[in-house]
PDB file of C-alpha atoms in Angstrom:
ATOM      1  CA  MET A   8      67.864  59.523  72.614  1.00  0.00           C
ATOM      2  CA  MET A   9      68.603  55.547  72.788  1.00  0.00           C
ATOM      3  CA  LEU A  10      71.834  56.475  70.470  1.00  0.00           C
ATOM      4  CA  ILE A  11      72.650  58.867  72.001  1.00  0.00           C
ATOM      5  CA  PHE A  12      72.739  57.639  75.887  1.00  0.00           C
ATOM      6  CA  GLY A  13      74.621  54.187  74.644  1.00  0.00           C
ATOM      7  CA  LEU A  14      77.084  57.085  72.917  1.00  0.00           C
ATOM      8  CA  MET A  15      77.645  58.511  75.907  1.00  0.00           C
ATOM      9  CA  LEU A  16      78.136  55.152  78.276  1.00  0.00           C
ATOM     10  CA  LEU A  17      81.096  53.881  75.538  1.00  0.00           C
ATOM     11  CA  LEU A  18      82.784  57.737  75.493  1.00  0.00           C
ATOM     12  CA  LEU A  19      82.712  57.250  79.199  1.00  0.00           C
ATOM     13  CA  LYS A  20      84.332  53.797  79.348  1.00  0.00           C
ATOM     14  CA  ILE A  21      86.778  54.658  76.603  1.00  0.00           C
ATOM     15  CA  ALA A  22      87.744  58.280  78.680  1.00  0.00           C
ATOM     16  CA  ALA A  23      88.205  56.572  82.083  1.00  0.00           C
ATOM     17  CA  SER A  24      91.163  54.726  80.254  1.00  0.00           C
ATOM     18  CA  VAL A  25      92.745  57.789  78.712  1.00  0.00           C
ATOM     19  CA  GLU A  26      96.064  58.393  80.033  1.00  0.00           C
ATOM     20  CA  ARG A  27      96.578  61.757  82.494  1.00  0.00           C
ATOM     21  CA  PHE A  28      98.750  65.343  80.260  1.00  0.00           C
ATOM     22  CA  CYS A  29     100.627  67.371  82.067  1.00  0.00           C
ATOM     23  CA  TRP A  30     102.842  69.986  81.179  1.00  0.00           C
ATOM     24  CA  PHE A  31     105.598  71.973  82.428  1.00  0.00           C
ATOM     25  CA  ASN A  32     104.048  74.740  82.177  1.00  0.00           C
ATOM     26  CA  GLN A  33     100.827  74.578  83.918  1.00  0.00           C
ATOM     27  CA  SER A  34      99.880  76.938  86.572  1.00  0.00           C
ATOM     28  CA  GLY A  35      99.241  73.667  88.799  1.00  0.00           C
ATOM     29  CA  PRO A  36     100.237  70.637  89.902  1.00  0.00           C
ATOM     30  CA  CYS A  37     100.286  67.466  88.080  1.00  0.00           C
ATOM     31  CA  ASN A  38      97.690  64.674  89.964  1.00  0.00           C
ATOM     32  CA  VAL A  39      97.965  61.395  88.436  1.00  0.00           C
ATOM     33  CA  VAL A  40      96.371  57.865  90.485  1.00  0.00           C
ATOM     34  CA  LEU A  41      98.968  55.236  91.734  1.00  0.00           C
ATOM     35  CA  GLY A  42      99.742  52.749  88.413  1.00  0.00           C
ATOM     36  CA  ASP A  43      98.121  54.589  86.388  1.00  0.00           C
ATOM     37  CA  LYS A  44     100.218  56.235  82.651  1.00  0.00           C
ATOM     38  CA  LEU A  45     101.419  59.927  83.107  1.00  0.00           C
ATOM     39  CA  SER A  46     102.167  62.032  80.063  1.00  0.00           C
ATOM     40  CA  LEU A  47     104.568  65.020  80.302  1.00  0.00           C
ATOM     41  CA  MET A  48     104.420  67.352  77.409  1.00  0.00           C
ATOM     42  CA  MET A  49     108.052  69.418  77.625  1.00  0.00           C
ATOM     43  CA  THR A  50     107.826  71.114  74.191  1.00  0.00           C
ATOM     44  CA  LEU A  51     106.447  71.016  70.161  1.00  0.00           C
ATOM     45  CA  ASP A  52     109.193  70.150  68.556  1.00  0.00           C
ATOM     46  CA  ALA A  53     111.839  68.219  70.633  1.00  0.00           C
ATOM     47  CA  SER A  54     113.759  67.102  67.041  1.00  0.00           C
ATOM     48  CA  LYS A  55     115.055  70.503  67.070  1.00  0.00           C
ATOM     49  CA  ASN A  56     116.673  71.159  70.374  1.00  0.00           C
ATOM     50  CA  ASP A  57     118.073  69.419  73.176  1.00  0.00           C
ATOM     51  CA  LEU A  58     116.292  68.615  76.444  1.00  0.00           C
ATOM     52  CA  ARG A  59     117.283  67.962  80.311  1.00  0.00           C
ATOM     53  CA  ILE A  60     115.229  67.411  83.149  1.00  0.00           C
ATOM     54  CA  HIS A  61     116.381  66.591  86.415  1.00  0.00           C
ATOM     55  CA  LYS A  62     114.283  66.256  89.767  1.00  0.00           C
ATOM     56  CA  ARG A  63     114.883  68.655  92.640  1.00  0.00           C
ATOM     57  CA  ILE A  64     115.823  66.146  95.359  1.00  0.00           C
ATOM     58  CA  TYR A  65     119.043  68.334  97.242  1.00  0.00           C
ATOM     59  CA  ASN A  66     118.883  71.095  94.325  1.00  0.00           C
ATOM     60  CA  THR A  67     122.478  69.985  93.167  1.00  0.00           C
ATOM     61  CA  SER A  68     124.622  68.632  91.324  1.00  0.00           C
ATOM     62  CA  ASP A  69     123.702  65.162  92.421  1.00  0.00           C
ATOM     63  CA  ASP A  70     120.241  65.000  91.855  1.00  0.00           C
ATOM     64  CA  PRO A  71     119.082  62.589  89.048  1.00  0.00           C
ATOM     65  CA  PHE A  72     118.322  63.774  85.602  1.00  0.00           C
ATOM     66  CA  CYS A  73     118.143  63.158  81.920  1.00  0.00           C
ATOM     67  CA  LYS A  74     118.956  63.876  78.560  1.00  0.00           C
ATOM     68  CA  ILE A  75     117.329  64.126  75.548  1.00  0.00           C
ATOM     69  CA  LYS A  76     118.193  64.473  71.706  1.00  0.00           C
ATOM     70  CA  ASN A  77     116.956  64.094  68.618  1.00  0.00           C
ATOM     71  CA  ASP A  78     113.264  62.943  70.536  1.00  0.00           C
ATOM     72  CA  ARG A  79     114.983  59.820  72.198  1.00  0.00           C
ATOM     73  CA  ILE A  80     116.577  59.164  76.059  1.00  0.00           C
ATOM     74  CA  ASN A  81     120.326  59.646  75.758  1.00  0.00           C
ATOM     75  CA  GLU A  82     120.438  56.004  78.431  1.00  0.00           C
ATOM     76  CA  GLU A  83     124.132  56.953  78.672  1.00  0.00           C
ATOM     77  CA  GLU A  84     122.766  60.478  80.095  1.00  0.00           C
ATOM     78  CA  CYS A  85     120.046  59.083  81.897  1.00  0.00           C
ATOM     79  CA  ASP A  86     119.801  57.946  85.485  1.00  0.00           C
ATOM     80  CA  LEU A  87     116.836  59.502  86.541  1.00  0.00           C
ATOM     81  CA  PHE A  88     114.423  56.521  85.397  1.00  0.00           C
ATOM     82  CA  LYS A  89     116.744  53.905  86.034  1.00  0.00           C
ATOM     83  CA  ASN A  90     115.390  51.372  87.464  1.00  0.00           C
ATOM     84  CA  THR A  91     111.883  51.713  85.032  1.00  0.00           C
ATOM     85  CA  LEU A  92     113.840  52.629  81.681  1.00  0.00           C
ATOM     86  CA  ASP A  93     111.572  50.157  80.252  1.00  0.00           C
ATOM     87  CA  GLU A  94     108.631  52.104  81.000  1.00  0.00           C
ATOM     88  CA  VAL A  95     109.633  55.282  80.631  1.00  0.00           C
ATOM     89  CA  SER A  96     109.739  56.409  76.531  1.00  0.00           C
ATOM     90  CA  VAL A  97     109.801  59.962  74.676  1.00  0.00           C
ATOM     91  CA  ASN A  98     106.912  60.535  71.895  1.00  0.00           C
ATOM     92  CA  ASN A  99     106.818  64.134  69.699  1.00  0.00           C
ATOM     93  CA  GLY A 100     107.925  65.932  72.098  1.00  0.00           C
ATOM     94  CA  ILE A 101     105.925  64.198  75.421  1.00  0.00           C
ATOM     95  CA  LEU A 102     107.231  62.112  78.304  1.00  0.00           C
ATOM     96  CA  VAL A 103     105.365  59.359  79.243  1.00  0.00           C
ATOM     97  CA  ILE A 104     105.445  57.109  82.582  1.00  0.00           C
ATOM     98  CA  ASN A 105     103.707  53.868  82.629  1.00  0.00           C
ATOM     99  CA  PRO A 106     103.218  53.268  85.077  1.00  0.00           C
ATOM    100  CA  VAL A 107     103.924  55.905  87.293  1.00  0.00           C
ATOM    101  CA  ILE A 108     105.195  54.794  90.814  1.00  0.00           C
ATOM    102  CA  ARG A 109     104.652  56.623  94.127  1.00  0.00           C
ATOM    103  CA  ALA A 110     108.953  57.502  93.566  1.00  0.00           C
ATOM    104  CA  ASP A 111     107.361  59.268  90.790  1.00  0.00           C
ATOM    105  CA  SER A 112     105.527  62.337  93.001  1.00  0.00           C
ATOM    106  CA  GLY A 113     108.261  65.223  93.646  1.00  0.00           C
ATOM    107  CA  ILE A 114     109.647  68.236  91.211  1.00  0.00           C
ATOM    108  CA  TYR A 115     110.561  68.381  87.806  1.00  0.00           C
ATOM    109  CA  ARG A 116     112.532  71.037  86.211  1.00  0.00           C
ATOM    110  CA  LEU A 117     112.649  70.919  82.707  1.00  0.00           C
ATOM    111  CA  GLN A 118     115.252  72.524  80.391  1.00  0.00           C
ATOM    112  CA  VAL A 119     115.416  73.639  76.061  1.00  0.00           C
ATOM    113  CA  PHE A 120     118.322  74.609  75.036  1.00  0.00           C
ATOM    114  CA  ASN A 121     118.902  75.152  71.502  1.00  0.00           C
ATOM    115  CA  SER A 122     121.281  74.244  68.904  1.00  0.00           C
ATOM    116  CA  GLN A 123     123.585  76.576  70.115  1.00  0.00           C
ATOM    117  CA  GLY A 124     124.026  74.739  73.852  1.00  0.00           C
ATOM    118  CA  VAL A 125     121.829  78.458  75.157  1.00  0.00           C
ATOM    119  CA  GLU A 126     119.039  77.524  77.320  1.00  0.00           C
ATOM    120  CA  ILE A 127     116.065  78.796  75.675  1.00  0.00           C
ATOM    121  CA  LEU A 128     113.246  77.139  78.702  1.00  0.00           C
ATOM    122  CA  LYS A 129     112.895  76.675  81.594  1.00  0.00           C
ATOM    123  CA  ALA A 130     110.004  75.268  83.806  1.00  0.00           C
ATOM    124  CA  ASP A 131     109.160  73.421  86.747  1.00  0.00           C
ATOM    125  CA  LEU A 132     106.480  71.259  87.298  1.00  0.00           C
ATOM    126  CA  GLN A 133     105.702  69.704  90.700  1.00  0.00           C
ATOM    127  CA  VAL A 134     103.847  65.921  90.050  1.00  0.00           C
ATOM    128  CA  ILE A 135     101.702  64.219  93.368  1.00  0.00           C
ATOM    129  CA  VAL A 136     101.157  60.080  93.066  1.00  0.00           C
ATOM    130  CA  GLU A 137      97.776  60.107  94.508  1.00  0.00           C
ATOM    131  CA  ASP A 138      96.825  56.298  96.194  1.00  0.00           C
ATOM    132  CA  VAL A 139      93.535  56.634  95.888  1.00  0.00           C
ATOM    133  CA  LYS A 140      91.909  54.115  97.736  1.00  0.00           C
ATOM    134  CA  PHE A 141      87.873  53.690  98.849  1.00  0.00           C
ATOM    135  CA  THR A 142      86.679  51.574 102.216  1.00  0.00           C
ATOM    136  CA  CYS A 143      82.781  50.141 101.942  1.00  0.00           C
ATOM    137  CA  SER A 144      80.950  49.182 105.091  1.00  0.00           C
ATOM    138  CA  PHE A 145      79.249  45.905 106.268  1.00  0.00           C
ATOM    139  CA  ASP A 146      76.646  48.983 107.511  1.00  0.00           C
ATOM    140  CA  GLN A 147      76.500  51.148 104.257  1.00  0.00           C
ATOM    141  CA  SER A 148      73.257  51.429 102.628  1.00  0.00           C
ATOM    142  CA  VAL A 149      74.163  50.555  98.719  1.00  0.00           C
ATOM    143  CA  PRO A 150      76.515  48.237  96.836  1.00  0.00           C
ATOM    144  CA  CYS A 151      80.389  48.650  97.409  1.00  0.00           C
ATOM    145  CA  SER A 152      81.062  49.110  93.369  1.00  0.00           C
ATOM    146  CA  VAL A 153      85.445  48.223  93.394  1.00  0.00           C
ATOM    147  CA  ALA A 154      87.404  48.506  89.741  1.00  0.00           C
ATOM    148  CA  LEU A 155      88.615  45.345  88.287  1.00  0.00           C
ATOM    149  CA  GLY A 156      92.015  44.916  89.208  1.00  0.00           C
ATOM    150  CA  ASP A 157      91.762  47.665  92.718  1.00  0.00           C
ATOM    151  CA  GLU A 158      92.512  47.183  95.749  1.00  0.00           C
ATOM    152  CA  LEU A 159      88.960  46.629  97.665  1.00  0.00           C
ATOM    153  CA  ARG A 160      89.079  47.679 101.187  1.00  0.00           C
ATOM    154  CA  LEU A 161      85.781  46.428 103.975  1.00  0.00           C
ATOM    155  CA  LYS A 162      85.449  47.603 107.203  1.00  0.00           C
ATOM    156  CA  LEU A 163      84.739  44.825 109.580  1.00  0.00           C
ATOM    157  CA  ALA A 164      84.532  45.676 113.773  1.00  0.00           C
ATOM    158  CA  ASP A 165      87.126  45.937 115.783  1.00  0.00           C
ATOM    159  CA  PRO A 166      88.817  42.456 115.619  1.00  0.00           C
ATOM    160  CA  SER A 167      90.746  42.413 119.085  1.00  0.00           C
ATOM    161  CA  LYS A 168      87.537  42.318 121.153  1.00  0.00           C
ATOM    162  CA  ASN A 169      85.733  40.521 118.885  1.00  0.00           C
ATOM    163  CA  ASP A 170      85.274  37.671 116.704  1.00  0.00           C
ATOM    164  CA  LEU A 171      84.273  37.745 113.046  1.00  0.00           C
ATOM    165  CA  ARG A 172      83.098  35.343 110.617  1.00  0.00           C
ATOM    166  CA  ILE A 173      82.649  36.446 107.069  1.00  0.00           C
ATOM    167  CA  HIS A 174      81.224  34.234 103.978  1.00  0.00           C
ATOM    168  CA  LYS A 175      80.115  34.844 100.789  1.00  0.00           C
ATOM    169  CA  ARG A 176      76.408  33.745  99.569  1.00  0.00           C
ATOM    170  CA  ILE A 177      76.374  31.128  97.237  1.00  0.00           C
ATOM    171  CA  TYR A 178      73.659  28.771  97.615  1.00  0.00           C
ATOM    172  CA  ASN A 179      73.162  29.388 101.270  1.00  0.00           C
ATOM    173  CA  THR A 180      74.192  26.398 102.982  1.00  0.00           C
ATOM    174  CA  PRO A 181      76.942  24.996 104.968  1.00  0.00           C
ATOM    175  CA  GLU A 182      79.070  24.406 101.876  1.00  0.00           C
ATOM    176  CA  ASP A 183      79.500  28.088 101.080  1.00  0.00           C
ATOM    177  CA  PRO A 184      83.047  29.276 101.382  1.00  0.00           C
ATOM    178  CA  VAL A 185      83.755  30.871 104.673  1.00  0.00           C
ATOM    179  CA  CYS A 186      87.072  32.874 106.660  1.00  0.00           C
ATOM    180  CA  ARG A 187      87.059  33.445 110.201  1.00  0.00           C
ATOM    181  CA  ILE A 188      89.340  36.423 112.028  1.00  0.00           C
ATOM    182  CA  LYS A 189      90.327  36.368 115.485  1.00  0.00           C
ATOM    183  CA  ASN A 190      92.530  38.798 116.961  1.00  0.00           C
ATOM    184  CA  ASP A 191      92.978  41.092 114.137  1.00  0.00           C
ATOM    185  CA  ARG A 192      93.854  38.138 111.957  1.00  0.00           C
ATOM    186  CA  ILE A 193      92.552  35.096 109.771  1.00  0.00           C
ATOM    187  CA  ASN A 194      92.290  32.436 110.911  1.00  0.00           C
ATOM    188  CA  GLU A 195      93.962  30.177 108.185  1.00  0.00           C
ATOM    189  CA  GLU A 196      92.923  26.856 109.200  1.00  0.00           C
ATOM    190  CA  GLU A 197      89.196  28.188 108.934  1.00  0.00           C
ATOM    191  CA  CYS A 198      89.243  30.212 105.986  1.00  0.00           C
ATOM    192  CA  ASP A 199      88.725  28.790 102.298  1.00  0.00           C
ATOM    193  CA  LEU A 200      87.351  32.108 101.277  1.00  0.00           C
ATOM    194  CA  PHE A 201      90.655  34.197 100.337  1.00  0.00           C
ATOM    195  CA  LYS A 202      92.385  30.852  99.361  1.00  0.00           C
ATOM    196  CA  ASN A 203      95.355  31.529  97.322  1.00  0.00           C
ATOM    197  CA  ARG A 204      95.170  34.899  96.854  1.00  0.00           C
ATOM    198  CA  PRO A 205      96.360  38.281  98.697  1.00  0.00           C
ATOM    199  CA  VAL A 206      93.985  38.830 101.072  1.00  0.00           C
ATOM    200  CA  SER A 207      94.930  40.663 104.864  1.00  0.00           C
ATOM    201  CA  VAL A 208      93.405  42.158 107.913  1.00  0.00           C
ATOM    202  CA  SER A 209      94.250  45.134 109.763  1.00  0.00           C
ATOM    203  CA  ASN A 210      92.537  47.254 111.995  1.00  0.00           C
ATOM    204  CA  GLY A 211      89.887  46.396 111.504  1.00  0.00           C
ATOM    205  CA  ILE A 212      89.782  46.142 107.786  1.00  0.00           C
ATOM    206  CA  LEU A 213      90.157  43.242 105.464  1.00  0.00           C
ATOM    207  CA  VAL A 214      92.314  44.063 102.637  1.00  0.00           C
ATOM    208  CA  ILE A 215      91.686  42.608  99.091  1.00  0.00           C
ATOM    209  CA  ASN A 216      94.337  43.023  96.785  1.00  0.00           C
ATOM    210  CA  ALA A 217      94.233  42.995  92.939  1.00  0.00           C
ATOM    211  CA  VAL A 218      90.299  41.786  92.782  1.00  0.00           C
ATOM    212  CA  VAL A 219      88.779  39.663  90.541  1.00  0.00           C
ATOM    213  CA  GLY A 220      85.337  39.233  88.304  1.00  0.00           C
ATOM    214  CA  ALA A 221      84.485  36.168  90.944  1.00  0.00           C
ATOM    215  CA  ASP A 222      84.909  38.741  94.011  1.00  0.00           C
ATOM    216  CA  SER A 223      82.014  39.467  92.851  1.00  0.00           C
ATOM    217  CA  GLY A 224      78.747  38.539  95.614  1.00  0.00           C
ATOM    218  CA  ILE A 225      77.559  39.066  98.376  1.00  0.00           C
ATOM    219  CA  TYR A 226      78.807  39.113 101.454  1.00  0.00           C
ATOM    220  CA  SER A 227      77.540  38.703 105.458  1.00  0.00           C
ATOM    221  CA  LEU A 228      79.613  39.787 108.406  1.00  0.00           C
ATOM    222  CA  GLN A 229      78.636  38.214 111.400  1.00  0.00           C
ATOM    223  CA  VAL A 230      80.590  39.058 114.732  1.00  0.00           C
ATOM    224  CA  PHE A 231      80.607  37.500 118.355  1.00  0.00           C
ATOM    225  CA  LYS A 232      81.181  38.319 121.458  1.00  0.00           C
ATOM    226  CA  SER A 233      83.603  36.228 123.565  1.00  0.00           C
ATOM    227  CA  THR A 234      81.200  34.223 125.362  1.00  0.00           C
ATOM    228  CA  GLY A 235      79.965  33.286 121.448  1.00  0.00           C
ATOM    229  CA  LYS A 236      77.043  35.420 121.482  1.00  0.00           C
ATOM    230  CA  GLU A 237      76.355  37.197 117.908  1.00  0.00           C
ATOM    231  CA  ILE A 238      76.041  40.958 118.134  1.00  0.00           C
ATOM    232  CA  PHE A 239      76.260  41.355 114.521  1.00  0.00           C
ATOM    233  CA  ASN A 240      74.886  40.440 111.367  1.00  0.00           C
ATOM    234  CA  ALA A 241      74.736  42.302 108.273  1.00  0.00           C
ATOM    235  CA  ASP A 242      75.598  41.532 104.156  1.00  0.00           C
ATOM    236  CA  LEU A 243      76.939  43.278 101.762  1.00  0.00           C
ATOM    237  CA  GLN A 244      77.187  43.935  98.083  1.00  0.00           C
ATOM    238  CA  VAL A 245      80.291  43.758  96.134  1.00  0.00           C
ATOM    239  CA  ILE A 246      80.136  44.405  92.217  1.00  0.00           C
ATOM    240  CA  VAL A 247      83.197  44.227  90.519  1.00  0.00           C
ATOM    241  CA  GLU A 248      83.858  46.574  87.705  1.00  0.00           C
ATOM    242  CA  VAL A 249      85.213  46.445  84.364  1.00  0.00           C
ATOM    243  CA  SER A 250      85.415  50.876  84.225  1.00  0.00           C
ATOM    244  CA  VAL A 251      88.365  51.819  86.686  1.00  0.00           C
ATOM    245  CA  LEU A 252      86.262  55.176  86.465  1.00  0.00           C
ATOM    246  CA  CYS A 253      85.841  55.065  89.525  1.00  0.00           C
ATOM    247  CA  SER A 254      89.528  54.329  90.314  1.00  0.00           C
ATOM    248  CA  GLU A 255      90.119  57.543  89.058  1.00  0.00           C
ATOM    249  CA  GLY A 256      91.152  60.616  90.632  1.00  0.00           C
ATOM    250  CA  PRO A 257      89.098  64.024  91.089  1.00  0.00           C
ATOM    251  CA  SER A 258      91.206  65.857  88.332  1.00  0.00           C
ATOM    252  CA  SER A 259      90.683  63.298  86.010  1.00  0.00           C
ATOM    253  CA  LEU A 260      87.053  62.929  86.762  1.00  0.00           C
ATOM    254  CA  VAL A 261      86.495  66.222  85.833  1.00  0.00           C
ATOM    255  CA  HIS A 262      88.464  65.922  82.429  1.00  0.00           C
ATOM    256  CA  VAL A 263      86.232  62.593  81.636  1.00  0.00           C
ATOM    257  CA  LEU A 264      82.895  64.441  82.716  1.00  0.00           C
ATOM    258  CA  VAL A 265      84.528  67.393  80.297  1.00  0.00           C
ATOM    259  CA  TRP A 266      84.894  65.564  77.327  1.00  0.00           C
ATOM    260  CA  SER A 267      81.990  63.759  77.837  1.00  0.00           C
ATOM    261  CA  PHE A 268      80.297  66.906  77.578  1.00  0.00           C
ATOM    262  CA  GLN A 269      82.062  68.446  75.065  1.00  0.00           C
ATOM    263  CA  MET A 270      81.185  65.240  72.683  1.00  0.00           C
ATOM    264  CA  VAL A 271      77.330  65.235  73.795  1.00  0.00           C
ATOM    265  CA  VAL A 272      77.466  68.851  72.667  1.00  0.00           C
ATOM    266  CA  LEU A 273      78.852  67.700  68.974  1.00  0.00           C
ATOM    267  CA  LEU A 274      76.952  65.230  68.915  1.00  0.00           C
ATOM    268  CA  GLY A 275      73.579  67.866  69.476  1.00  0.00           C
ATOM    269  CA  LEU A 276      74.922  70.432  66.375  1.00  0.00           C
ATOM    270  CA  LEU A 277      75.682  66.620  64.665  1.00  0.00           C
ATOM    271  CA  GLY A 278      71.425  65.925  65.118  1.00  0.00           C
ATOM    272  CA  GLY A 279      70.085  69.309  64.815  1.00  0.00           C
ATOM    273  CA  PHE A 280      72.603  69.796  60.981  1.00  0.00           C
ATOM    274  CA  HIS A 281      70.784  66.646  60.482  1.00  0.00           C
ATOM    275  CA  VAL A 282      66.814  67.685  61.375  1.00  0.00           C
ATOM    276  CA  TYR A 283      68.016  70.957  59.266  1.00  0.00           C
ATOM    277  CA  MET A 284      69.237  69.401  56.438  1.00  0.00           C
ATOM    278  CA  ARG A 285      66.304  67.188  56.342  1.00  0.00           C
ATOM    279  CA  LEU A 286      64.088  70.293  56.542  1.00  0.00           C
ATOM    280  CA  THR A 287      65.544  71.674  54.012  1.00  0.00           C
ATOM    281  CA  SER A 288      65.949  69.306  51.568  1.00  0.00           C
ATOM    282  CA  GLY A 289      61.784  68.653  51.924  1.00  0.00           C
ATOM    283  CA  LYS A 290      61.368  72.636  51.800  1.00  0.00           C
ATOM    284  CA  LYS A 291      63.018  72.027  48.690  1.00  0.00           C
ATOM    285  CA  GLU A 292      61.107  69.262  46.719  1.00  0.00           C
ATOM    286  CA  GLU A 293      57.952  70.819  48.165  1.00  0.00           C
ATOM    287  CA  ASP A 294      59.280  73.975  46.228  1.00  0.00           C
ATOM    288  CA  GLN A 295      60.186  72.287  43.146  1.00  0.00           C
ATOM    289  CA  SER A 296      56.226  69.725  43.554  1.00  0.00           C
ATOM    290  CA  VAL A 297      54.592  73.665  43.352  1.00  0.00           C
ATOM    291  CA  ARG A 298      56.665  74.639  40.414  1.00  0.00           C
ATOM    292  CA  MET A 299      55.972  71.662  38.211  1.00  0.00           C
ATOM    293  CA  ARG A 300      52.120  71.692  39.556  1.00  0.00           C
ATOM    294  CA  ARG A 301      52.484  75.621  38.290  1.00  0.00           C
ATOM    295  CA  PHE A 302      54.563  74.963  35.154  1.00  0.00           C
ATOM    296  CA  ARG A 303      52.069  72.245  34.496  1.00  0.00           C
ATOM    297  CA  GLU A 304      48.969  74.844  35.144  1.00  0.00           C
ATOM    298  CA  GLY A 305      50.455  77.415  32.666  1.00  0.00           C
ATOM    299  CA  HIS A 306      50.897  74.678  29.896  1.00  0.00           C
ATOM    300  CA  GLU A 307      47.769  73.962  30.084  1.00  0.00           C
ATOM    301  CA  ASP A 308      46.424  77.517  30.349  1.00  0.00           C
ATOM    302  CA  THR A 309      48.233  77.778  27.159  1.00  0.00           C
ATOM    303  CA  ALA A 310      47.106  74.978  25.634  1.00  0.00           C
ATOM    304  CA  GLU A 311      43.632  76.267  25.921  1.00  0.00           C
ATOM    305  CA  ASP A 312      43.547  79.848  25.211  1.00  0.00           C
ATOM    306  CA  GLY A 313      45.050  78.288  21.519  1.00  0.00           C
ATOM    307  CA  ARG A 314      42.524  76.473  21.417  1.00  0.00           C
ATOM    308  CA  ASP A 315      39.706  79.199  22.103  1.00  0.00           C
ATOM    309  CA  GLN A 316      41.818  81.569  19.489  1.00  0.00           C
ATOM    310  CA  GLN A 317      41.569  78.414  16.588  1.00  0.00           C
ATOM    311  CA  GLN A 318      37.438  78.531  17.387  1.00  0.00           C
ATOM    312  CA  ILE A 319      36.976  82.349  16.995  1.00  0.00           C
ATOM    313  CA  SER A 320      39.198  81.986  13.596  1.00  0.00           C
ATOM    314  CA  SER A 321      37.313  79.233  12.347  1.00  0.00           C
ATOM    315  CA  HIS A 322      33.703  81.344  13.285  1.00  0.00           C
ATOM    316  CA  GLN A 323      35.285  84.385  11.257  1.00  0.00           C
TER     317      GLN A 323
END
């Protein structure tokens, strides 16, 4: 059981980093998280057909498009990924965009032509790039978990009416790093908590871009009125996780859970087969032992009958 549980954790971590796959003939839109890797299945054999993808913006000939031949992007006839061409590739009929940006959202049309130039397939796919952001609050009862490299948003209070003070509890002494916020702005002269970090405050929310492992810890928030009276004091534990599972969209989470369930079933079947083989092997050994015992008993009975027969003959 412990082995299966450990494998489950490993599979969840691996699955969390698996790219998002979509198909041009799927019934619903393709949802992908901003910054993730997107793989678009175009055709099973791109080496036999010519492909053309265009983004439907105005539904005119001016819409950006890209031609693909022999499983390669024709750079001379591709303005669809003009600014990110080095991040786009084709492999075995799969178009890979890594990483996706907001501008990748939209409706794409795929056309497939045979060697005679006859269109044999046409399909549309809507791509939705989701900017998933989680906001933690200092009054929440559970720790704030954020994935390494993600954006962390901490809801503070109304900084336009109050003075705020955040400090990271390391030694619980005056030397702990602090940061004062007033009028919805960080007071840079009284802030050594986020030195040389991309940190900002907007509408009472502290935003830390690209969190690092050192951002883990316990933070204390103090809110003061204009008179200097403290009206709020709360702690929040921030945990920076290596796994990016928390930043995945709902569809990716479902994919991970389904895949993990399938792996559990597979492991269960393998475990059941192992138990069956051991029981079968034990049964075979038991049967062999019984046969050998019966053989020896039969041999002994035969030998004893022979001795009795010899004795009878001698008396005669």
